[in-house]
């Protein structure tokens, strides 16, 4: 899913997940991409996507894969893991007609910047439910661009996050080891300071704009603590990039 999200660049992509429910846990065992029309702000499934989905599921079942569709995923390139108004409506519809159903959002840019998967899993509350607290993140924090803050705030009380954990099989382990043996040189040669320079600059500009807005007292959903946390997060990523660069320089230049 992360590789698919990265392949979309600045364009949102979408796919479906296969899995099962064990107790109170929703297990995602496989996923496949959908040929959808995406933009920088939304992704829409057309008739071709539904036809592709049906054919894919038929072929999967014919080959012995019995897990049903358990959810959908899409990307938010550069603006965090949360559900927009369209996402909330889509998830509500899915939960109404094919529950249990899960919504996953992946931010490929922040994944590359932080060096770890930035992914959120969500479900929506029933329509009659009232929720006053913002539950969109495990710690209540989300770094959202100014252009998205209104959409984020309006719908943030209509869904809740799920705890996410990862597991891998023995086959997954062998595949990861082979990929590492093949690509370890490229991995070590990469510098996050260079790879993520464009996104880092974008984040710094966003923080500066929020500071200006806060100082003008036109806060528009921006809090002082939020600015501090976003600043600390980007500073930590830059610091880690410098540490990685210095460590590689000492290891390889002294050899």
PDB file of C-alpha atoms in Angstrom:
ATOM      1  CA  UNK A   1       0.000   0.000   0.000  1.00  0.00           C
ATOM      2  CA  UNK A   2       2.849   2.363   0.832  1.00  0.00           C
ATOM      3  CA  UNK A   3       4.566   1.613  -2.488  1.00  0.00           C
ATOM      4  CA  UNK A   4       1.303   2.298  -4.325  1.00  0.00           C
ATOM      5  CA  UNK A   5       0.842   5.551  -2.402  1.00  0.00           C
ATOM      6  CA  UNK A   6       4.411   6.627  -3.248  1.00  0.00           C
ATOM      7  CA  UNK A   7       3.875   5.851  -6.935  1.00  0.00           C
ATOM      8  CA  UNK A   8       1.090   8.440  -7.060  1.00  0.00           C
ATOM      9  CA  UNK A   9       3.390  11.350  -6.193  1.00  0.00           C
ATOM     10  CA  UNK A  10       1.201  14.390  -5.470  1.00  0.00           C
ATOM     11  CA  UNK A  11      -1.915  12.594  -6.742  1.00  0.00           C
ATOM     12  CA  UNK A  12      -4.180  10.624  -4.427  1.00  0.00           C
ATOM     13  CA  UNK A  13      -4.443   6.898  -5.145  1.00  0.00           C
ATOM     14  CA  UNK A  14      -6.881   4.287  -3.881  1.00  0.00           C
ATOM     15  CA  UNK A  15      -7.144   0.546  -3.345  1.00  0.00           C
ATOM     16  CA  UNK A  16      -8.972  -2.171  -1.445  1.00  0.00           C
ATOM     17  CA  UNK A  17      -7.846  -4.455   1.367  1.00  0.00           C
ATOM     18  CA  UNK A  18      -8.618  -8.131   1.913  1.00  0.00           C
ATOM     19  CA  UNK A  19      -8.674  -9.745   5.335  1.00  0.00           C
ATOM     20  CA  UNK A  20     -10.750 -11.057   8.193  1.00  0.00           C
ATOM     21  CA  UNK A  21     -11.940 -10.234  11.689  1.00  0.00           C
ATOM     22  CA  UNK A  22     -10.485 -12.178  14.628  1.00  0.00           C
ATOM     23  CA  UNK A  23     -12.096 -11.211  17.920  1.00  0.00           C
ATOM     24  CA  UNK A  24     -11.902  -7.418  18.130  1.00  0.00           C
ATOM     25  CA  UNK A  25      -9.070  -7.195  15.599  1.00  0.00           C
ATOM     26  CA  UNK A  26      -9.381  -6.515  11.882  1.00  0.00           C
ATOM     27  CA  UNK A  27      -6.540  -8.341  10.094  1.00  0.00           C
ATOM     28  CA  UNK A  28      -5.487  -6.970   6.701  1.00  0.00           C
ATOM     29  CA  UNK A  29      -3.813  -9.804   4.781  1.00  0.00           C
ATOM     30  CA  UNK A  30      -3.606  -8.422   1.252  1.00  0.00           C
ATOM     31  CA  UNK A  31      -4.343  -5.301  -0.781  1.00  0.00           C
ATOM     32  CA  UNK A  32      -4.697  -4.317  -4.417  1.00  0.00           C
ATOM     33  CA  UNK A  33      -4.688  -0.996  -6.246  1.00  0.00           C
ATOM     34  CA  UNK A  34      -7.700   0.363  -8.117  1.00  0.00           C
ATOM     35  CA  UNK A  35      -7.470   2.229 -11.437  1.00  0.00           C
ATOM     36  CA  UNK A  36      -9.087   5.444 -10.267  1.00  0.00           C
ATOM     37  CA  UNK A  37      -9.122   9.079 -11.336  1.00  0.00           C
ATOM     38  CA  UNK A  38      -7.204  10.980  -8.685  1.00  0.00           C
ATOM     39  CA  UNK A  39      -6.265  14.594  -8.090  1.00  0.00           C
ATOM     40  CA  UNK A  40      -4.180  16.432  -5.519  1.00  0.00           C
ATOM     41  CA  UNK A  41      -7.196  16.725  -3.229  1.00  0.00           C
ATOM     42  CA  UNK A  42      -9.466  13.752  -3.838  1.00  0.00           C
ATOM     43  CA  UNK A  43      -9.832  10.384  -5.524  1.00  0.00           C
ATOM     44  CA  UNK A  44     -12.951   9.141  -7.310  1.00  0.00           C
ATOM     45  CA  UNK A  45     -13.786   5.581  -8.315  1.00  0.00           C
ATOM     46  CA  UNK A  46     -15.374   5.284 -11.754  1.00  0.00           C
ATOM     47  CA  UNK A  47     -17.222   2.380 -13.437  1.00  0.00           C
ATOM     48  CA  UNK A  48     -13.915   0.945 -14.721  1.00  0.00           C
ATOM     49  CA  UNK A  49     -12.715   0.660 -11.128  1.00  0.00           C
ATOM     50  CA  UNK A  50     -15.764  -1.325 -10.028  1.00  0.00           C
ATOM     51  CA  UNK A  51     -15.399  -3.643 -13.032  1.00  0.00           C
ATOM     52  CA  UNK A  52     -11.717  -4.164 -12.249  1.00  0.00           C
ATOM     53  CA  UNK A  53     -12.525  -4.822  -8.584  1.00  0.00           C
ATOM     54  CA  UNK A  54     -15.120  -7.459  -9.454  1.00  0.00           C
ATOM     55  CA  UNK A  55     -12.781  -9.237 -11.871  1.00  0.00           C
ATOM     56  CA  UNK A  56      -9.898  -9.144  -9.403  1.00  0.00           C
ATOM     57  CA  UNK A  57     -11.986 -10.654  -6.607  1.00  0.00           C
ATOM     58  CA  UNK A  58     -13.317 -13.381  -8.916  1.00  0.00           C
ATOM     59  CA  UNK A  59      -9.794 -14.331  -9.978  1.00  0.00           C
ATOM     60  CA  UNK A  60      -8.583 -14.285  -6.371  1.00  0.00           C
ATOM     61  CA  UNK A  61     -11.362 -16.585  -5.231  1.00  0.00           C
ATOM     62  CA  UNK A  62     -10.733 -18.918  -8.166  1.00  0.00           C
ATOM     63  CA  UNK A  63      -7.071 -19.163  -7.130  1.00  0.00           C
ATOM     64  CA  UNK A  64      -8.020 -20.108  -3.571  1.00  0.00           C
ATOM     65  CA  UNK A  65      -7.944 -16.765  -1.761  1.00  0.00           C
ATOM     66  CA  UNK A  66     -11.050 -16.746   0.401  1.00  0.00           C
ATOM     67  CA  UNK A  67     -10.613 -13.517   2.379  1.00  0.00           C
ATOM     68  CA  UNK A  68     -13.307 -10.924   1.591  1.00  0.00           C
ATOM     69  CA  UNK A  69     -12.836  -7.176   1.158  1.00  0.00           C
ATOM     70  CA  UNK A  70     -12.401  -5.722   4.622  1.00  0.00           C
ATOM     71  CA  UNK A  71     -11.706  -2.083   3.797  1.00  0.00           C
ATOM     72  CA  UNK A  72     -10.304   0.546   1.498  1.00  0.00           C
ATOM     73  CA  UNK A  73      -7.201   2.696   1.547  1.00  0.00           C
ATOM     74  CA  UNK A  74      -6.122   5.911  -0.122  1.00  0.00           C
ATOM     75  CA  UNK A  75      -3.271   8.388   0.125  1.00  0.00           C
ATOM     76  CA  UNK A  76      -2.967  11.910   1.492  1.00  0.00           C
ATOM     77  CA  UNK A  77       0.358  13.021  -0.022  1.00  0.00           C
ATOM     78  CA  UNK A  78       1.865  15.527   2.377  1.00  0.00           C
ATOM     79  CA  UNK A  79      -1.145  16.420   4.537  1.00  0.00           C
ATOM     80  CA  UNK A  80      -1.482  13.715   7.144  1.00  0.00           C
ATOM     81  CA  UNK A  81      -3.689  10.769   7.971  1.00  0.00           C
ATOM     82  CA  UNK A  82      -7.297  11.789   8.637  1.00  0.00           C
ATOM     83  CA  UNK A  83     -10.666  11.603   6.885  1.00  0.00           C
ATOM     84  CA  UNK A  84     -12.093  14.419   4.778  1.00  0.00           C
ATOM     85  CA  UNK A  85     -15.809  15.023   4.367  1.00  0.00           C
ATOM     86  CA  UNK A  86     -15.888  12.838   1.235  1.00  0.00           C
ATOM     87  CA  UNK A  87     -13.896  10.130   3.036  1.00  0.00           C
ATOM     88  CA  UNK A  88     -16.311  10.176   5.973  1.00  0.00           C
ATOM     89  CA  UNK A  89     -19.332   9.840   3.668  1.00  0.00           C
ATOM     90  CA  UNK A  90     -17.668   6.974   1.778  1.00  0.00           C
ATOM     91  CA  UNK A  91     -16.772   5.133   4.977  1.00  0.00           C
ATOM     92  CA  UNK A  92     -20.239   5.599   6.463  1.00  0.00           C
ATOM     93  CA  UNK A  93     -21.752   4.114   3.313  1.00  0.00           C
ATOM     94  CA  UNK A  94     -19.368   1.165   3.397  1.00  0.00           C
ATOM     95  CA  UNK A  95     -20.063   0.469   7.063  1.00  0.00           C
ATOM     96  CA  UNK A  96     -23.791   0.657   6.400  1.00  0.00           C
ATOM     97  CA  UNK A  97     -23.812  -1.937   3.616  1.00  0.00           C
ATOM     98  CA  UNK A  98     -20.743  -4.162   4.094  1.00  0.00           C
ATOM     99  CA  UNK A  99     -19.615  -3.920   7.682  1.00  0.00           C
ATOM    100  CA  UNK A 100     -17.104  -4.774   9.158  1.00  0.00           C
ATOM    101  CA  UNK A 101     -15.225  -2.278   6.999  1.00  0.00           C
ATOM    102  CA  UNK A 102     -12.072  -0.283   7.585  1.00  0.00           C
ATOM    103  CA  UNK A 103     -10.667   2.966   6.187  1.00  0.00           C
ATOM    104  CA  UNK A 104      -6.884   3.418   5.975  1.00  0.00           C
ATOM    105  CA  UNK A 105      -5.083   6.629   5.023  1.00  0.00           C
ATOM    106  CA  UNK A 106      -1.385   6.718   4.085  1.00  0.00           C
ATOM    107  CA  UNK A 107       0.825   9.791   3.765  1.00  0.00           C
ATOM    108  CA  UNK A 108       3.716   8.747   1.475  1.00  0.00           C
ATOM    109  CA  UNK A 109       5.579  12.057   1.785  1.00  0.00           C
ATOM    110  CA  UNK A 110       5.620  12.029   5.569  1.00  0.00           C
ATOM    111  CA  UNK A 111       6.551   8.348   5.454  1.00  0.00           C
ATOM    112  CA  UNK A 112       9.670   9.226   3.466  1.00  0.00           C
ATOM    113  CA  UNK A 113      10.419  12.282   5.599  1.00  0.00           C
ATOM    114  CA  UNK A 114      10.113  10.528   8.967  1.00  0.00           C
ATOM    115  CA  UNK A 115      11.637   7.214   7.853  1.00  0.00           C
ATOM    116  CA  UNK A 116       8.650   5.246   9.155  1.00  0.00           C
ATOM    117  CA  UNK A 117       5.204   4.440   7.811  1.00  0.00           C
ATOM    118  CA  UNK A 118       2.722   7.279   8.400  1.00  0.00           C
ATOM    119  CA  UNK A 119      -0.595   5.422   8.349  1.00  0.00           C
ATOM    120  CA  UNK A 120      -3.919   5.811  10.100  1.00  0.00           C
ATOM    121  CA  UNK A 121      -6.858   3.400  10.383  1.00  0.00           C
ATOM    122  CA  UNK A 122     -10.354   4.727  11.033  1.00  0.00           C
ATOM    123  CA  UNK A 123     -14.013   3.879  11.413  1.00  0.00           C
ATOM    124  CA  UNK A 124     -16.969   6.255  11.527  1.00  0.00           C
ATOM    125  CA  UNK A 125     -19.473   6.700  14.329  1.00  0.00           C
ATOM    126  CA  UNK A 126     -23.166   5.961  13.682  1.00  0.00           C
ATOM    127  CA  UNK A 127     -25.022   8.998  12.352  1.00  0.00           C
ATOM    128  CA  UNK A 128     -26.961   9.470  15.601  1.00  0.00           C
ATOM    129  CA  UNK A 129     -23.761   9.437  17.669  1.00  0.00           C
ATOM    130  CA  UNK A 130     -22.442  12.718  19.112  1.00  0.00           C
ATOM    131  CA  UNK A 131     -18.739  13.120  19.844  1.00  0.00           C
ATOM    132  CA  UNK A 132     -17.220  16.335  21.164  1.00  0.00           C
ATOM    133  CA  UNK A 133     -13.537  15.365  21.301  1.00  0.00           C
ATOM    134  CA  UNK A 134     -11.102  15.248  18.385  1.00  0.00           C
ATOM    135  CA  UNK A 135     -10.103  11.591  18.098  1.00  0.00           C
ATOM    136  CA  UNK A 136      -8.252  11.629  14.796  1.00  0.00           C
ATOM    137  CA  UNK A 137      -4.873  10.668  16.173  1.00  0.00           C
ATOM    138  CA  UNK A 138      -3.556   8.292  18.806  1.00  0.00           C
ATOM    139  CA  UNK A 139      -2.394  11.295  20.855  1.00  0.00           C
ATOM    140  CA  UNK A 140      -4.911  13.789  19.485  1.00  0.00           C
ATOM    141  CA  UNK A 141      -2.327  15.489  17.257  1.00  0.00           C
ATOM    142  CA  UNK A 142      -2.385  15.958  13.515  1.00  0.00           C
ATOM    143  CA  UNK A 143      -0.249  18.281  11.416  1.00  0.00           C
ATOM    144  CA  UNK A 144      -2.682  19.626   8.820  1.00  0.00           C
ATOM    145  CA  UNK A 145      -1.909  22.237   6.124  1.00  0.00           C
ATOM    146  CA  UNK A 146      -3.834  25.513   6.303  1.00  0.00           C
ATOM    147  CA  UNK A 147      -5.688  24.678   3.092  1.00  0.00           C
ATOM    148  CA  UNK A 148      -7.109  21.548   4.764  1.00  0.00           C
ATOM    149  CA  UNK A 149      -7.771  22.762   8.307  1.00  0.00           C
ATOM    150  CA  UNK A 150     -11.441  23.673   7.794  1.00  0.00           C
ATOM    151  CA  UNK A 151     -12.277  20.308   6.197  1.00  0.00           C
ATOM    152  CA  UNK A 152     -10.305  18.538   8.930  1.00  0.00           C
ATOM    153  CA  UNK A 153     -12.053  20.365  11.767  1.00  0.00           C
ATOM    154  CA  UNK A 154     -15.607  20.078  10.451  1.00  0.00           C
ATOM    155  CA  UNK A 155     -15.580  16.280  10.213  1.00  0.00           C
ATOM    156  CA  UNK A 156     -13.092  15.265  12.917  1.00  0.00           C
ATOM    157  CA  UNK A 157     -15.853  14.315  15.392  1.00  0.00           C
ATOM    158  CA  UNK A 158     -17.528  11.883  12.985  1.00  0.00           C
ATOM    159  CA  UNK A 159     -14.905   9.151  13.110  1.00  0.00           C
ATOM    160  CA  UNK A 160     -12.358   7.601  15.468  1.00  0.00           C
ATOM    161  CA  UNK A 161      -8.882   6.076  15.036  1.00  0.00           C
ATOM    162  CA  UNK A 162      -7.979   2.443  15.551  1.00  0.00           C
ATOM    163  CA  UNK A 163      -4.770   1.142  17.056  1.00  0.00           C
ATOM    164  CA  UNK A 164      -2.452  -0.097  14.288  1.00  0.00           C
ATOM    165  CA  UNK A 165       0.158  -2.844  14.593  1.00  0.00           C
ATOM    166  CA  UNK A 166       2.149  -4.760  11.978  1.00  0.00           C
ATOM    167  CA  UNK A 167       3.022  -8.415  11.578  1.00  0.00           C
ATOM    168  CA  UNK A 168       4.885 -10.479   9.000  1.00  0.00           C
ATOM    169  CA  UNK A 169       5.017 -14.138   8.098  1.00  0.00           C
ATOM    170  CA  UNK A 170       8.108 -16.286   7.550  1.00  0.00           C
ATOM    171  CA  UNK A 171       7.686 -15.716   3.789  1.00  0.00           C
ATOM    172  CA  UNK A 172       7.534 -11.946   4.344  1.00  0.00           C
ATOM    173  CA  UNK A 173      10.774 -12.166   6.336  1.00  0.00           C
ATOM    174  CA  UNK A 174      12.552 -14.030   3.543  1.00  0.00           C
ATOM    175  CA  UNK A 175      11.326 -11.526   0.956  1.00  0.00           C
ATOM    176  CA  UNK A 176      12.508  -8.583   3.081  1.00  0.00           C
ATOM    177  CA  UNK A 177      15.934 -10.177   3.500  1.00  0.00           C
ATOM    178  CA  UNK A 178      16.280 -10.675  -0.263  1.00  0.00           C
ATOM    179  CA  UNK A 179      15.206  -7.105  -0.973  1.00  0.00           C
ATOM    180  CA  UNK A 180      17.718  -5.830   1.568  1.00  0.00           C
ATOM    181  CA  UNK A 181      20.548  -7.848   0.013  1.00  0.00           C
ATOM    182  CA  UNK A 182      19.646  -6.376  -3.370  1.00  0.00           C
ATOM    183  CA  UNK A 183      19.084  -2.739  -2.411  1.00  0.00           C
ATOM    184  CA  UNK A 184      21.216  -2.155   0.714  1.00  0.00           C
ATOM    185  CA  UNK A 185      23.766  -0.063  -1.204  1.00  0.00           C
ATOM    186  CA  UNK A 186      21.089   2.327  -2.498  1.00  0.00           C
ATOM    187  CA  UNK A 187      19.546   2.544   0.965  1.00  0.00           C
ATOM    188  CA  UNK A 188      22.830   3.513   2.593  1.00  0.00           C
ATOM    189  CA  UNK A 189      23.700   5.936  -0.218  1.00  0.00           C
ATOM    190  CA  UNK A 190      20.481   7.924   0.159  1.00  0.00           C
ATOM    191  CA  UNK A 191      20.464  11.097   2.223  1.00  0.00           C
ATOM    192  CA  UNK A 192      17.116  12.107   3.765  1.00  0.00           C
ATOM    193  CA  UNK A 193      18.292  15.722   3.724  1.00  0.00           C
ATOM    194  CA  UNK A 194      18.393  15.590  -0.084  1.00  0.00           C
ATOM    195  CA  UNK A 195      15.551  13.141  -0.705  1.00  0.00           C
ATOM    196  CA  UNK A 196      13.102  15.061   1.484  1.00  0.00           C
ATOM    197  CA  UNK A 197      14.373  18.602   0.853  1.00  0.00           C
ATOM    198  CA  UNK A 198      11.311  19.704  -1.139  1.00  0.00           C
ATOM    199  CA  UNK A 199       8.830  18.357   1.399  1.00  0.00           C
ATOM    200  CA  UNK A 200      10.845  19.744   4.329  1.00  0.00           C
ATOM    201  CA  UNK A 201      10.841  23.202   2.729  1.00  0.00           C
ATOM    202  CA  UNK A 202       7.085  22.933   2.183  1.00  0.00           C
ATOM    203  CA  UNK A 203       6.536  22.017   5.837  1.00  0.00           C
ATOM    204  CA  UNK A 204       8.698  24.910   7.076  1.00  0.00           C
ATOM    205  CA  UNK A 205       6.755  27.343   4.877  1.00  0.00           C
ATOM    206  CA  UNK A 206       3.492  25.970   6.272  1.00  0.00           C
ATOM    207  CA  UNK A 207       4.712  26.478   9.842  1.00  0.00           C
ATOM    208  CA  UNK A 208       5.840  30.047   9.051  1.00  0.00           C
ATOM    209  CA  UNK A 209       2.428  30.829   7.552  1.00  0.00           C
ATOM    210  CA  UNK A 210       0.675  29.450  10.636  1.00  0.00           C
ATOM    211  CA  UNK A 211       2.894  31.579  12.899  1.00  0.00           C
ATOM    212  CA  UNK A 212       2.002  34.678  10.879  1.00  0.00           C
ATOM    213  CA  UNK A 213      -1.680  33.801  11.067  1.00  0.00           C
ATOM    214  CA  UNK A 214      -1.472  33.186  14.822  1.00  0.00           C
ATOM    215  CA  UNK A 215       0.300  36.519  15.392  1.00  0.00           C
ATOM    216  CA  UNK A 216      -2.444  38.322  13.437  1.00  0.00           C
ATOM    217  CA  UNK A 217      -5.032  36.667  15.732  1.00  0.00           C
ATOM    218  CA  UNK A 218      -6.827  35.147  12.755  1.00  0.00           C
ATOM    219  CA  UNK A 219      -6.104  31.673  14.063  1.00  0.00           C
ATOM    220  CA  UNK A 220      -8.501  29.717  11.853  1.00  0.00           C
ATOM    221  CA  UNK A 221      -8.155  26.453  13.776  1.00  0.00           C
ATOM    222  CA  UNK A 222      -4.442  26.902  14.511  1.00  0.00           C
ATOM    223  CA  UNK A 223      -3.239  26.569  18.110  1.00  0.00           C
ATOM    224  CA  UNK A 224       0.046  27.609  19.680  1.00  0.00           C
ATOM    225  CA  UNK A 225       0.719  24.063  20.915  1.00  0.00           C
ATOM    226  CA  UNK A 226       0.062  22.697  17.442  1.00  0.00           C
ATOM    227  CA  UNK A 227       2.655  25.051  15.941  1.00  0.00           C
ATOM    228  CA  UNK A 228       5.184  24.015  18.595  1.00  0.00           C
ATOM    229  CA  UNK A 229       4.617  20.317  17.957  1.00  0.00           C
ATOM    230  CA  UNK A 230       4.862  20.662  14.189  1.00  0.00           C
ATOM    231  CA  UNK A 231       8.063  22.688  14.568  1.00  0.00           C
ATOM    232  CA  UNK A 232       9.554  20.112  16.936  1.00  0.00           C
ATOM    233  CA  UNK A 233       8.661  17.251  14.585  1.00  0.00           C
ATOM    234  CA  UNK A 234      10.283  18.804  11.517  1.00  0.00           C
ATOM    235  CA  UNK A 235      13.340  19.855  13.577  1.00  0.00           C
ATOM    236  CA  UNK A 236      13.744  16.280  14.824  1.00  0.00           C
ATOM    237  CA  UNK A 237      13.582  14.915  11.278  1.00  0.00           C
ATOM    238  CA  UNK A 238      16.230  17.390  10.085  1.00  0.00           C
ATOM    239  CA  UNK A 239      18.435  16.540  13.079  1.00  0.00           C
ATOM    240  CA  UNK A 240      18.130  12.825  12.352  1.00  0.00           C
ATOM    241  CA  UNK A 241      19.074  13.509   8.730  1.00  0.00           C
ATOM    242  CA  UNK A 242      22.240  15.352   9.818  1.00  0.00           C
ATOM    243  CA  UNK A 243      23.142  12.574  12.261  1.00  0.00           C
ATOM    244  CA  UNK A 244      22.714   9.959   9.544  1.00  0.00           C
ATOM    245  CA  UNK A 245      24.858  11.999   7.155  1.00  0.00           C
ATOM    246  CA  UNK A 246      27.666  12.451   9.703  1.00  0.00           C
ATOM    247  CA  UNK A 247      27.604   8.772  10.680  1.00  0.00           C
ATOM    248  CA  UNK A 248      27.906   7.620   7.070  1.00  0.00           C
ATOM    249  CA  UNK A 249      30.707  10.100   6.445  1.00  0.00           C
ATOM    250  CA  UNK A 250      32.697   8.779   9.399  1.00  0.00           C
ATOM    251  CA  UNK A 251      32.062   5.142   8.508  1.00  0.00           C
ATOM    252  CA  UNK A 252      32.928   5.312   4.804  1.00  0.00           C
ATOM    253  CA  UNK A 253      35.406   8.181   4.567  1.00  0.00           C
ATOM    254  CA  UNK A 254      37.618   6.674   7.251  1.00  0.00           C
ATOM    255  CA  UNK A 255      37.711   3.243   5.563  1.00  0.00           C
TER     256      UNK A 255
END
